[in-house]
Short mmCIF file of C-alpha atoms in Angstrom, two decimals:
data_model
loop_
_atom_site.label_atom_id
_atom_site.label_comp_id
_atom_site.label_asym_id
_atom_site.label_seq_id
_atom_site.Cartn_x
_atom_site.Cartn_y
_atom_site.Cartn_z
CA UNK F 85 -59.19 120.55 -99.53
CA UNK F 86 -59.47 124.08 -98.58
CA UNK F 87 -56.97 125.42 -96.35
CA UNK F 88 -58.14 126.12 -92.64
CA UNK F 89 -58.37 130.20 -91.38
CA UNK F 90 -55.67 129.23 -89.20
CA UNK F 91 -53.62 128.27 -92.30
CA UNK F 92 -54.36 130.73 -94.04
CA UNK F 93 -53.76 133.73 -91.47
CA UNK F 94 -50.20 131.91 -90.80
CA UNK F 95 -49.44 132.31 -94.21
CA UNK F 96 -50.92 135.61 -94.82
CA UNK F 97 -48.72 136.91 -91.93
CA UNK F 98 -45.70 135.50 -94.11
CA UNK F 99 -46.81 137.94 -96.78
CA UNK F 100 -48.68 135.55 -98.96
CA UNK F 101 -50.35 137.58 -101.00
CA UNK F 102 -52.53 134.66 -102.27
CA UNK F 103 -53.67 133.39 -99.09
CA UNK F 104 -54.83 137.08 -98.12
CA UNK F 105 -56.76 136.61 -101.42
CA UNK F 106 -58.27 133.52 -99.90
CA UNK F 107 -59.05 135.28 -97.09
CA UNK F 108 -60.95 138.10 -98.80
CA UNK F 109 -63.25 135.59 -101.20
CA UNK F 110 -63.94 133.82 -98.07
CA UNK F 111 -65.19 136.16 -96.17
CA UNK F 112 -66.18 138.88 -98.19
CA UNK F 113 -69.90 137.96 -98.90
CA UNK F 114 -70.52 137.61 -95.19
CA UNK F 115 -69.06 141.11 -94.41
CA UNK F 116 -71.14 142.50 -97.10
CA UNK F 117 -74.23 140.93 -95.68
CA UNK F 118 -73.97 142.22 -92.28
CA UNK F 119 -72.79 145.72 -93.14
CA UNK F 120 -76.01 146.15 -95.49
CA UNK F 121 -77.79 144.74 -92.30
CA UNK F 122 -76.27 147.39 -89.83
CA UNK F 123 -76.33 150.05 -92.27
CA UNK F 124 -79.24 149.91 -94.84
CA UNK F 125 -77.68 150.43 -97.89
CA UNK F 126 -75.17 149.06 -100.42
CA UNK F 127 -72.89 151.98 -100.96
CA UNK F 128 -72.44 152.12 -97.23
CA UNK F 129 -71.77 148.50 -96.68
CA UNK F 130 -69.41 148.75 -99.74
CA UNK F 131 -66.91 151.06 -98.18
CA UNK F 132 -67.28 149.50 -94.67
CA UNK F 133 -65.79 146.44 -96.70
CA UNK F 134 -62.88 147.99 -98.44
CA UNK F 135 -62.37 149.66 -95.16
CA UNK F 136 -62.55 146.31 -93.52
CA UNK F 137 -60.36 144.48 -95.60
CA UNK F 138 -57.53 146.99 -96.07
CA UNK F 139 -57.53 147.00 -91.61
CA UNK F 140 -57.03 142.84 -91.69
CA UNK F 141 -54.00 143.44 -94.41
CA UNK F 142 -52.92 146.44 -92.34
CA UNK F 143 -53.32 144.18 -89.00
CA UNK F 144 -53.40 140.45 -89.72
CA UNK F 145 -49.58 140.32 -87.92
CA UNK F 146 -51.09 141.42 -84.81
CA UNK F 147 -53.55 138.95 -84.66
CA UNK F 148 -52.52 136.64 -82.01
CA UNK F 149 -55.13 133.56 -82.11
CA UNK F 150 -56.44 134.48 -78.77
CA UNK F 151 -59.71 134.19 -80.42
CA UNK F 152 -61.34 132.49 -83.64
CA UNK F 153 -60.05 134.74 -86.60
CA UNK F 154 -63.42 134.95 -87.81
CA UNK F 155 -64.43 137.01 -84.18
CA UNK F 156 -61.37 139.14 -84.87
CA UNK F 157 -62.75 140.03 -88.59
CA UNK F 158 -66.26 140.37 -87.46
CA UNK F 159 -64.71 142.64 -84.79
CA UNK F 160 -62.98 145.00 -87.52
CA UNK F 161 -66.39 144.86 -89.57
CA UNK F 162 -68.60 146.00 -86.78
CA UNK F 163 -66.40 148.55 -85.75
CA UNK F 164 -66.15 149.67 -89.28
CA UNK F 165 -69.66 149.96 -89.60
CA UNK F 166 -70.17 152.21 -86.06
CA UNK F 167 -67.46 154.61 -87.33
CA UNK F 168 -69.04 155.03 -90.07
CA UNK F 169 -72.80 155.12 -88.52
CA UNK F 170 -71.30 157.50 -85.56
CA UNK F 171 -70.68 160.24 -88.33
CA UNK F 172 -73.99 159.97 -89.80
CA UNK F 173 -76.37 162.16 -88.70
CA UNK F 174 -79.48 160.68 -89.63
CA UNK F 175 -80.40 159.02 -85.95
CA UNK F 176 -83.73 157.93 -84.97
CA UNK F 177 -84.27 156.50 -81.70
CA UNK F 178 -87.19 153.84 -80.47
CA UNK F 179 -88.35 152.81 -77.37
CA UNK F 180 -87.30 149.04 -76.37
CA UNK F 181 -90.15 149.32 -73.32
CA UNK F 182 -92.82 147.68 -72.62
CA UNK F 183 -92.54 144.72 -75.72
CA UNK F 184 -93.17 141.80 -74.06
CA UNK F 185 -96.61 142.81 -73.29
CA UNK F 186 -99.21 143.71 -70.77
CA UNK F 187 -99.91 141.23 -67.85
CA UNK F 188 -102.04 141.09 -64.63
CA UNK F 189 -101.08 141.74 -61.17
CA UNK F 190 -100.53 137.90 -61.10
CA UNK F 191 -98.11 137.73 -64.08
CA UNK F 192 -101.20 136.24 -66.76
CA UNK F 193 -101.16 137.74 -70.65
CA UNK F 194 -103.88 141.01 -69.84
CA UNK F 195 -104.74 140.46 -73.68
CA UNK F 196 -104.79 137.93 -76.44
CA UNK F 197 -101.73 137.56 -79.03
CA UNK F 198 -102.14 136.96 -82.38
CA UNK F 199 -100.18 134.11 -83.81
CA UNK F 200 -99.27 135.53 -87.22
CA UNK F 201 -96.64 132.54 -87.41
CA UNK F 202 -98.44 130.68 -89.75
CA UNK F 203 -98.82 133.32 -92.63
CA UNK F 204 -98.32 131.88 -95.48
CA UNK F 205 -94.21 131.62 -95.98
CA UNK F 206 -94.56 134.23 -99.02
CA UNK F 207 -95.11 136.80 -97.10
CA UNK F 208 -92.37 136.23 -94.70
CA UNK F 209 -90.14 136.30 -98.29
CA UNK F 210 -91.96 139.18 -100.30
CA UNK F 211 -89.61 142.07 -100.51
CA UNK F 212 -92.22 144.37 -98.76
CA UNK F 213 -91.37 142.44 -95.02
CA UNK F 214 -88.07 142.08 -95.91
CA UNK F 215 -87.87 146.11 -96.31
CA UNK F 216 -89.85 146.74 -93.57
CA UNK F 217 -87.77 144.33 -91.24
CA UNK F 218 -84.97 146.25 -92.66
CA UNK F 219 -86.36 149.31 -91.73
CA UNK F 220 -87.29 147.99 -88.19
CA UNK F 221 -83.36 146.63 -88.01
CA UNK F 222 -81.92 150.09 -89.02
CA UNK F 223 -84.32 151.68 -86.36
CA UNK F 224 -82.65 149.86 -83.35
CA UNK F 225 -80.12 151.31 -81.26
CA UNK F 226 -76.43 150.22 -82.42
CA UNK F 227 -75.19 148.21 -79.95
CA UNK F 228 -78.80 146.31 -79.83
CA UNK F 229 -78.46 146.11 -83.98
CA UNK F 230 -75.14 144.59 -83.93
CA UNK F 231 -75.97 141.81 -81.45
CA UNK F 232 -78.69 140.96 -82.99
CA UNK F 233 -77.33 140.95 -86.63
CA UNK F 234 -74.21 138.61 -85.47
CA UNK F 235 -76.28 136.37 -83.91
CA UNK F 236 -79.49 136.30 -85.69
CA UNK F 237 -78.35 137.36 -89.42
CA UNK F 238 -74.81 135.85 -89.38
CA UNK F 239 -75.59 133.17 -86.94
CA UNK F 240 -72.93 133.61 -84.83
CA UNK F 241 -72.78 131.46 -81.88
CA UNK F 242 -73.36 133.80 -78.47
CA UNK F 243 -70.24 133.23 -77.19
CA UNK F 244 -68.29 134.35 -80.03
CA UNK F 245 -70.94 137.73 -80.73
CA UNK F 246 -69.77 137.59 -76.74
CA UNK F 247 -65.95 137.86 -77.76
CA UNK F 248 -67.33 140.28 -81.00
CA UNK F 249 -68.69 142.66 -79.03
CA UNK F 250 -66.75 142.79 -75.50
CA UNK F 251 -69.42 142.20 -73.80
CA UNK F 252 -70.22 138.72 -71.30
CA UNK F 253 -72.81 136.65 -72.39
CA UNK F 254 -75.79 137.30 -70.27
CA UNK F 255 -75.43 141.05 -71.78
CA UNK F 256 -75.31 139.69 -75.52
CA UNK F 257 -78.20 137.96 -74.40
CA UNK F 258 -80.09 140.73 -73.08
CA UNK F 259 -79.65 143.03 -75.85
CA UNK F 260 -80.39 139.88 -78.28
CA UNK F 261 -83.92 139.41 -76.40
CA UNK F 262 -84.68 143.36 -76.31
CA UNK F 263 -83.73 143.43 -80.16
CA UNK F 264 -86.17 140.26 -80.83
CA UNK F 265 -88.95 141.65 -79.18
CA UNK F 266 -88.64 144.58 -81.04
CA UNK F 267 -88.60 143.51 -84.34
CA UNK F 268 -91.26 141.16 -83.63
CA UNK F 269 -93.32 143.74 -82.37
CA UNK F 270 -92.80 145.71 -85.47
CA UNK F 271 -93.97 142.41 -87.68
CA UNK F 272 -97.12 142.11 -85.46
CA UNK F 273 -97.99 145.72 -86.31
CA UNK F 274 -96.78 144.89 -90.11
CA UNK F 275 -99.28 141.41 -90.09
CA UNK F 276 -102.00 143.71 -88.52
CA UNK F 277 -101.98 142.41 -85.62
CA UNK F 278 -102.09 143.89 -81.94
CA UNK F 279 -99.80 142.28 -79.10
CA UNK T 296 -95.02 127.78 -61.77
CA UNK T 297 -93.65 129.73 -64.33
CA UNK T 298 -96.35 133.03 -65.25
CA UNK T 299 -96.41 134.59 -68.55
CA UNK T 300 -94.58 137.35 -67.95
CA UNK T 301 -91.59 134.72 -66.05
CA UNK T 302 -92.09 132.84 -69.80
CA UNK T 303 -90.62 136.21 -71.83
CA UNK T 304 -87.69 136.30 -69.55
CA UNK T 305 -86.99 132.62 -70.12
CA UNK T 306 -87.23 133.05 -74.35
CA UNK T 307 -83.54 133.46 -75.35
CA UNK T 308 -82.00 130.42 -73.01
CA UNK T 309 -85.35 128.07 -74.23
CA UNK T 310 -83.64 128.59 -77.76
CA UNK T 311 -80.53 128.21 -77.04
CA UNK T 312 -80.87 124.94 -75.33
CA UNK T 313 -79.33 126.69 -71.98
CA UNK T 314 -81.95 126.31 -69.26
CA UNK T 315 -82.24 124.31 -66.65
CA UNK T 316 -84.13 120.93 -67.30
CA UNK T 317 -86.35 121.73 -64.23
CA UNK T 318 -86.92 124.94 -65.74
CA UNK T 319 -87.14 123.74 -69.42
CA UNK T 320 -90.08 121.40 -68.37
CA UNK T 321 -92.45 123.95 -66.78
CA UNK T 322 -91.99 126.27 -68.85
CA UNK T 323 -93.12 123.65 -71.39
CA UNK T 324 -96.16 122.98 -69.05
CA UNK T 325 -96.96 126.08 -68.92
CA UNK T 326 -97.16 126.68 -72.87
CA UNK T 327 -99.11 123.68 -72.81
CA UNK T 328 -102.23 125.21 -71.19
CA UNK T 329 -101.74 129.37 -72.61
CA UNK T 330 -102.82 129.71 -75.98
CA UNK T 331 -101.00 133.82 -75.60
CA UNK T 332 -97.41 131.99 -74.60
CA UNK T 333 -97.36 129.48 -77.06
CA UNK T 334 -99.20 132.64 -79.70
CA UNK T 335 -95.98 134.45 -78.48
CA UNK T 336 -93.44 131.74 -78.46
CA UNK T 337 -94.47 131.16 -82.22
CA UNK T 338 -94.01 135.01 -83.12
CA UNK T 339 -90.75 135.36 -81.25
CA UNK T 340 -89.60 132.35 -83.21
CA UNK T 341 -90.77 133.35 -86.60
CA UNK T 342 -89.09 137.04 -86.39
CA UNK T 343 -85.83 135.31 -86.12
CA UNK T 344 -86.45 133.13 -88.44
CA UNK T 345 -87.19 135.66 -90.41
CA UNK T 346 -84.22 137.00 -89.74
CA UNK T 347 -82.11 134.28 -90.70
CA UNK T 348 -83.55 134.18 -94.25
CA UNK T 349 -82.13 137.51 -94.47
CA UNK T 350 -78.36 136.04 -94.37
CA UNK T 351 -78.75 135.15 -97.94
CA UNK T 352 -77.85 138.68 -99.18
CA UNK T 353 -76.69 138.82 -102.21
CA UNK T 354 -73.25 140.03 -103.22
CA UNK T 355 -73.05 141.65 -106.46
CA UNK T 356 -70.28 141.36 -109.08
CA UNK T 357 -70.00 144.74 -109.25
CA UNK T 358 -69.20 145.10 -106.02
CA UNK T 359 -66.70 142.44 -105.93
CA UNK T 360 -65.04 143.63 -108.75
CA UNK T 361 -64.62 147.35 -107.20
CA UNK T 362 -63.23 145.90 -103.65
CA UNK T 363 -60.98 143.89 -105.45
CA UNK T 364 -59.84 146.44 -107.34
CA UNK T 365 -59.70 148.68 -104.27
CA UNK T 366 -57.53 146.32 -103.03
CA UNK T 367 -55.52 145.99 -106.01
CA UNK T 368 -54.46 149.75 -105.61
CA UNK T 369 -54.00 149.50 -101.85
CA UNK T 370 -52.09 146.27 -101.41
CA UNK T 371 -49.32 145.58 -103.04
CA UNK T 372 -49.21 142.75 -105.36
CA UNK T 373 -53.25 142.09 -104.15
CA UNK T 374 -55.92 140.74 -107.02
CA UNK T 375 -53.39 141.63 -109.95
CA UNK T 376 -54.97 139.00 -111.99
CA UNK T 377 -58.02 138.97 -113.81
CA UNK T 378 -60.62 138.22 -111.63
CA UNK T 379 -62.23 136.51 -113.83
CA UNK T 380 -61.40 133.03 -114.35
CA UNK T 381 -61.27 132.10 -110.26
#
């Protein structure tokens, strides 16, 4: 049986070069998947990993258990990814107003919504959506992009995107709802449809 | 009675299982009888579903080989065997 995290990090902190090893092939895949979700590209995501990797090595001593050790390594990812975002100067910003719609004075829908849901699933898997959800994702504000890409990419339960981020859970859930109503705005647009 | 525009505010604790039954159930009633909720409800849903299918990115060999080779030159005694084979 594989050995737990907990194991693992115990051992690792020994100087078990093996179970650091462990530690890398688990988790390396996921790291790689949600730095080429906060930053776009594979060459990016690439160095956020080595950077990420050679911080846990540099680190793992220091890590106390407070938390799960996969919230402290999803920690050193995200952070890895802002530092590198925060010296990149190609910034766009959107507006997260007015997504959920336009209602009357009495809180009713002013205007229909179309239900693209039931597209056929192709289309939700043809690389054109995924690119332009990827372009939607990229176009969000950081700290809404890496809520949302925890929780809805990495499927990170809210309290530990909560323990992530530093932020309390009705804020990871705010930014989580902004971020979804963005990007399904942008797939109404993409399904030709008007909200 | 829960309004359409109350119904956005409600989406993220619906999902997650974390609203109050009372709440829950007229909310529920309410999609019931509004075609635009339950067109929204079904959208919202889908774009993070969408999402999800996105985890699945795929990690290239290529790229494992050159952070374990990073490694290999930055930590001592890290990925010095052949990585193939594991």
């Amino acid at each position: 049986m594989p050995l737990s995290d907990a194991e693992l990090v115990e051992r690792a902190k020994k100087g078990d070069i093996g179970a650091f090893e462990d530690i890398v092939r688990r988790y390396e895949g996921k790291v790689f998947g949600c730095g080429m979700r906060m930053m776009g590209n594979a060459a990016d995501a690439q160095e956020a990993l080595q950077d990420v990797f050679l911080s846990v090595y540099q680190k793992i001593r220091n890590f106390r258990g407070e938390s799960a050790f996969s919230s402290w390594l999803y920690r050193i990812a995200v952070n890895a990814c802002l530092m590198r975002l925060r010296t990149d100067k190609r910034h766009t910003s959107v507006s997260l107003d007015g997504l959920e719609g336009t209602f009357t004075g009495d809180g009713r829908r002013a205007s229909p919504v179309l239900d693209w849901s039931q597209e056929p699933e192709e289309r939700f898997l043809s690389r054109e959506t995924r690119e332009h959800l990827n372009k939607a994702i990229l176009s969000l504000p950081e700290e809404y992009r890496s809520v949302l890409v925890l929780r809805d990419v990495q499927e990170l339960p809210i309290s530990e995107v909560a323990e992530v981020t530093n932020l309390s859970i009705p804020a990871v859930k705010s930014r989580l709802h902004r971020g979804r109503l963005f990007l399904r705005e942008k797939l109404s647009e993409y399904f030709g449809g008007k909200r | 009675m829960i309004t359409c525009k109350d119904l956005v505010g409600f989406l993220v604790d619906y999902l997650e299982g974390d609203l109050p039954p009372e709440i829950r159930m007229a909310l529920e009633r309410h999609l019931e009888g509004c075609e635009c909720c339950h067109a929204f409800l079904n959208t919202y849903k889908k774009a993070v579903s969408t999402l999800r299918a996105m985890k699945e990115e795929e990690f290239p060999a290529e790229l494992k080989l050159r952070l374990h080779s990073f490694l290999r030159e930055n930590v001592r005694g890290a990925f010095d065997k052949d990585d193939e084979g594991r």
